[in-house]
Tab-separated table of C-alpha atoms in Angstrom:
chain	number	residue	atom	x	y	z
A	1	UNK	CA	-60.724	7.517	82.758
A	2	UNK	CA	-63.053	8.010	79.847
A	3	UNK	CA	-65.802	5.459	79.301
A	4	UNK	CA	-63.871	4.135	76.281
A	5	UNK	CA	-60.683	3.723	78.337
A	6	UNK	CA	-62.627	2.098	81.181
A	7	UNK	CA	-64.080	-0.447	78.747
A	8	UNK	CA	-60.644	-1.019	77.267
A	9	UNK	CA	-59.212	-1.527	80.752
A	10	UNK	CA	-61.908	-4.120	81.477
A	11	UNK	CA	-61.143	-5.912	78.195
A	12	UNK	CA	-57.423	-5.891	79.007
A	13	UNK	CA	-58.107	-7.504	82.385
A	14	UNK	CA	-60.195	-10.195	80.672
A	15	UNK	CA	-57.434	-10.723	78.115
A	16	UNK	CA	-54.855	-11.136	80.895
A	17	UNK	CA	-57.014	-13.855	82.475
A	18	UNK	CA	-57.434	-15.637	79.133
A	19	UNK	CA	-53.678	-15.533	78.535
A	20	UNK	CA	-52.968	-17.280	81.850
A	21	UNK	CA	-54.628	-20.374	80.390
A	22	UNK	CA	-53.209	-19.733	76.885
A	23	UNK	CA	-49.636	-18.545	77.539
A	24	UNK	CA	-48.472	-19.401	74.000
A	25	UNK	CA	-51.168	-17.345	72.246
A	26	UNK	CA	-48.941	-14.880	70.404
A	27	UNK	CA	-51.878	-12.958	68.919
A	28	UNK	CA	-53.353	-12.526	72.386
A	29	UNK	CA	-50.043	-11.167	73.681
A	30	UNK	CA	-49.750	-8.804	70.711
A	31	UNK	CA	-53.266	-7.561	71.445
A	32	UNK	CA	-52.270	-7.046	75.082
A	33	UNK	CA	-49.172	-5.078	73.994
A	34	UNK	CA	-51.162	-2.792	71.714
A	35	UNK	CA	-54.020	-2.071	74.067
A	36	UNK	CA	-51.942	-1.747	77.224
A	37	UNK	CA	-49.739	0.795	75.468
A	38	UNK	CA	-52.842	2.597	74.222
A	39	UNK	CA	-53.980	3.282	77.803
A	40	UNK	CA	-50.467	4.071	79.013
A	41	UNK	CA	-49.869	0.844	80.955
A	42	UNK	CA	-46.341	0.442	79.611
A	43	UNK	CA	-45.283	-2.014	82.283
A	44	UNK	CA	-47.925	-4.514	81.136
A	45	UNK	CA	-47.192	-3.771	77.478
A	46	UNK	CA	-43.457	-4.330	78.071
A	47	UNK	CA	-44.093	-7.644	79.821
A	48	UNK	CA	-46.409	-8.798	77.040
A	49	UNK	CA	-43.873	-7.811	74.355
A	50	UNK	CA	-41.192	-9.739	76.256
A	51	UNK	CA	-43.473	-12.775	76.064
A	52	UNK	CA	-43.922	-12.160	72.316
A	53	UNK	CA	-40.122	-12.152	71.917
A	54	UNK	CA	-39.908	-15.395	73.883
A	55	UNK	CA	-42.570	-17.022	71.726
A	56	UNK	CA	-40.943	-15.844	68.497
A	57	UNK	CA	-37.490	-17.009	69.570
A	58	UNK	CA	-35.100	-16.901	66.605
A	59	UNK	CA	-37.951	-15.653	64.385
A	60	UNK	CA	-38.112	-12.312	66.212
A	61	UNK	CA	-37.282	-9.459	63.851
A	62	UNK	CA	-35.700	-6.065	64.395
A	63	UNK	CA	-39.095	-4.361	64.810
A	64	UNK	CA	-40.081	-6.877	67.505
A	65	UNK	CA	-36.961	-5.952	69.490
A	66	UNK	CA	-37.220	-2.204	68.908
A	67	UNK	CA	-40.857	-2.249	70.002
A	68	UNK	CA	-39.713	-3.933	73.207
A	69	UNK	CA	-37.043	-1.252	73.633
A	70	UNK	CA	-39.611	1.524	73.233
A	71	UNK	CA	-41.899	-0.070	75.804
A	72	UNK	CA	-39.000	-0.537	78.245
A	73	UNK	CA	-38.070	3.136	77.881
A	74	UNK	CA	-41.667	4.289	78.301
A	75	UNK	CA	-42.125	2.053	81.351
A	76	UNK	CA	-38.928	3.527	82.840
A	77	UNK	CA	-40.018	7.148	82.253
A	78	UNK	CA	-37.519	7.737	79.468
A	79	UNK	CA	-34.536	5.825	80.844
A	80	UNK	CA	-32.752	3.396	78.497
A	81	UNK	CA	-32.069	0.509	80.871
A	82	UNK	CA	-29.529	-2.282	80.528
A	83	UNK	CA	-32.368	-4.596	79.482
A	84	UNK	CA	-33.502	-2.136	76.808
A	85	UNK	CA	-29.903	-1.666	75.628
A	86	UNK	CA	-29.507	-5.429	75.137
A	87	UNK	CA	-32.685	-5.592	73.045
A	88	UNK	CA	-31.518	-2.510	71.159
A	89	UNK	CA	-28.280	-4.247	70.239
A	90	UNK	CA	-30.250	-7.217	68.863
A	91	UNK	CA	-32.587	-4.953	66.872
A	92	UNK	CA	-29.683	-3.130	65.237
A	93	UNK	CA	-27.758	-6.341	64.567
A	94	UNK	CA	-30.753	-7.728	62.648
A	95	UNK	CA	-31.481	-4.463	60.815
A	96	UNK	CA	-29.011	-1.580	61.152
A	97	UNK	CA	-31.426	0.702	59.242
A	98	UNK	CA	-34.268	0.348	61.798
A	99	UNK	CA	-35.128	4.026	62.499
A	100	UNK	CA	-36.898	3.225	65.765
A	101	UNK	CA	-33.844	1.368	67.061
A	102	UNK	CA	-31.475	4.107	65.858
A	103	UNK	CA	-33.578	6.731	67.657
A	104	UNK	CA	-33.394	4.809	70.932
A	105	UNK	CA	-29.691	4.146	70.425
A	106	UNK	CA	-29.178	7.912	70.178
A	107	UNK	CA	-31.182	8.325	73.401
A	108	UNK	CA	-28.936	5.762	75.078
A	109	UNK	CA	-25.789	7.527	73.857
A	110	UNK	CA	-27.074	10.904	75.022
A	111	UNK	CA	-27.932	9.394	78.386
A	112	UNK	CA	-24.310	8.187	78.567
A	113	UNK	CA	-23.075	11.683	77.520
A	114	UNK	CA	-21.629	10.257	74.282
A	115	UNK	CA	-22.807	13.171	72.166
A	116	UNK	CA	-20.426	12.651	69.248
A	117	UNK	CA	-21.852	9.205	68.444
A	118	UNK	CA	-25.395	10.377	69.170
A	119	UNK	CA	-24.882	13.221	66.697
A	120	UNK	CA	-23.832	10.754	63.977
A	121	UNK	CA	-27.072	8.858	64.488
A	122	UNK	CA	-29.081	12.087	64.470
A	123	UNK	CA	-27.471	13.160	61.215
A	124	UNK	CA	-28.174	9.729	59.722
A	125	UNK	CA	-31.804	9.808	60.834
A	126	UNK	CA	-32.292	13.272	59.364
A	127	UNK	CA	-30.643	12.202	56.104
A	128	UNK	CA	-32.467	8.878	55.712
A	129	UNK	CA	-35.895	9.543	57.223
A	130	UNK	CA	-38.529	11.858	55.837
A	131	UNK	CA	-39.389	15.050	57.642
A	132	UNK	CA	-42.692	13.464	58.666
A	133	UNK	CA	-40.987	10.511	60.336
A	134	UNK	CA	-42.153	9.848	63.897
A	135	UNK	CA	-38.533	9.267	64.936
A	136	UNK	CA	-37.283	12.536	63.446
A	137	UNK	CA	-40.112	14.408	65.192
A	138	UNK	CA	-39.257	12.758	68.518
A	139	UNK	CA	-35.581	13.480	67.999
A	140	UNK	CA	-36.270	17.159	67.369
A	141	UNK	CA	-38.493	17.205	70.439
A	142	UNK	CA	-35.716	15.626	72.536
A	143	UNK	CA	-33.097	18.047	71.256
A	144	UNK	CA	-35.251	21.099	71.871
A	145	UNK	CA	-36.277	19.888	75.314
A	146	UNK	CA	-32.749	18.879	76.250
A	147	UNK	CA	-31.229	22.218	75.270
A	148	UNK	CA	-34.023	24.594	76.244
A	149	UNK	CA	-35.782	24.146	79.564
A	150	UNK	CA	-38.415	26.669	78.436
A	151	UNK	CA	-39.454	24.437	75.538
A	152	UNK	CA	-43.165	23.729	75.960
A	153	UNK	CA	-44.441	20.412	74.667
A	154	UNK	CA	-47.917	19.964	73.321
A	155	UNK	CA	-48.060	16.461	74.817
A	156	UNK	CA	-45.708	16.491	77.800
A	157	UNK	CA	-43.833	13.278	78.447
A	158	UNK	CA	-40.685	12.533	80.383
A	159	UNK	CA	-37.474	12.853	78.396
A	160	UNK	CA	-33.870	13.256	79.253
A	161	UNK	CA	-32.760	16.680	80.382
A	162	UNK	CA	-29.168	17.619	79.692
A	163	UNK	CA	-27.214	19.013	82.592
A	164	UNK	CA	-25.919	22.551	82.096
A	165	UNK	CA	-22.341	21.387	81.533
A	166	UNK	CA	-23.554	18.868	78.941
A	167	UNK	CA	-25.605	21.553	77.211
A	168	UNK	CA	-22.383	23.560	76.812
A	169	UNK	CA	-20.819	20.566	75.053
A	170	UNK	CA	-23.689	19.820	72.708
A	171	UNK	CA	-24.953	23.309	71.833
A	172	UNK	CA	-22.023	24.072	69.483
A	173	UNK	CA	-22.682	20.791	67.677
A	174	UNK	CA	-26.369	21.671	67.313
A	175	UNK	CA	-25.544	25.197	66.100
A	176	UNK	CA	-23.176	23.787	63.455
A	177	UNK	CA	-25.842	21.287	62.462
A	178	UNK	CA	-28.437	24.040	62.161
A	179	UNK	CA	-26.077	26.101	59.977
A	180	UNK	CA	-25.412	23.082	57.782
A	181	UNK	CA	-29.127	22.416	57.351
A	182	UNK	CA	-29.740	26.059	56.484
A	183	UNK	CA	-26.948	25.999	53.902
A	184	UNK	CA	-27.766	22.660	52.252
A	185	UNK	CA	-31.524	22.648	52.876
A	186	UNK	CA	-33.795	20.787	55.202
A	187	UNK	CA	-35.520	21.838	58.362
A	188	UNK	CA	-35.401	21.384	62.102
């Protein structure tokens, strides 16, 4: 740990203690989410975001739910769990255009080998989001990693890996998509 991360870790521990006596302090929980995620403690960040959702109740918005989904997936090393899927459904019900939620929905569909629906979401994300979108960049990263085991990431993180038989199913779709982008414009 760097000195900065060690200090942050100490502050997080203090914040956790404070929150035991102030369990309804939403700002404290949001601070815990942000800083726990910053140091890679996704389990703590996920738990704190769950508390935020509980405190917000019916006032929770799509972003609140999709943030929880992201933290669940990160805490589970890339796996979209049943718990994450439930929160994902709520995020998309509130705001069907939430790019973060759509990205994780496509991850869920790919995990379930439902490539046709995942492709529709990918196409929508590419059409609606700018090329500098975090979610488009992650999607491209997932696609390249899932279809090419030699793909080297600058910042390695755990993602789904498509089985060989699934690669055979999805590669023609990706090739057609690439051709379409080349013909109508855009980039991968």
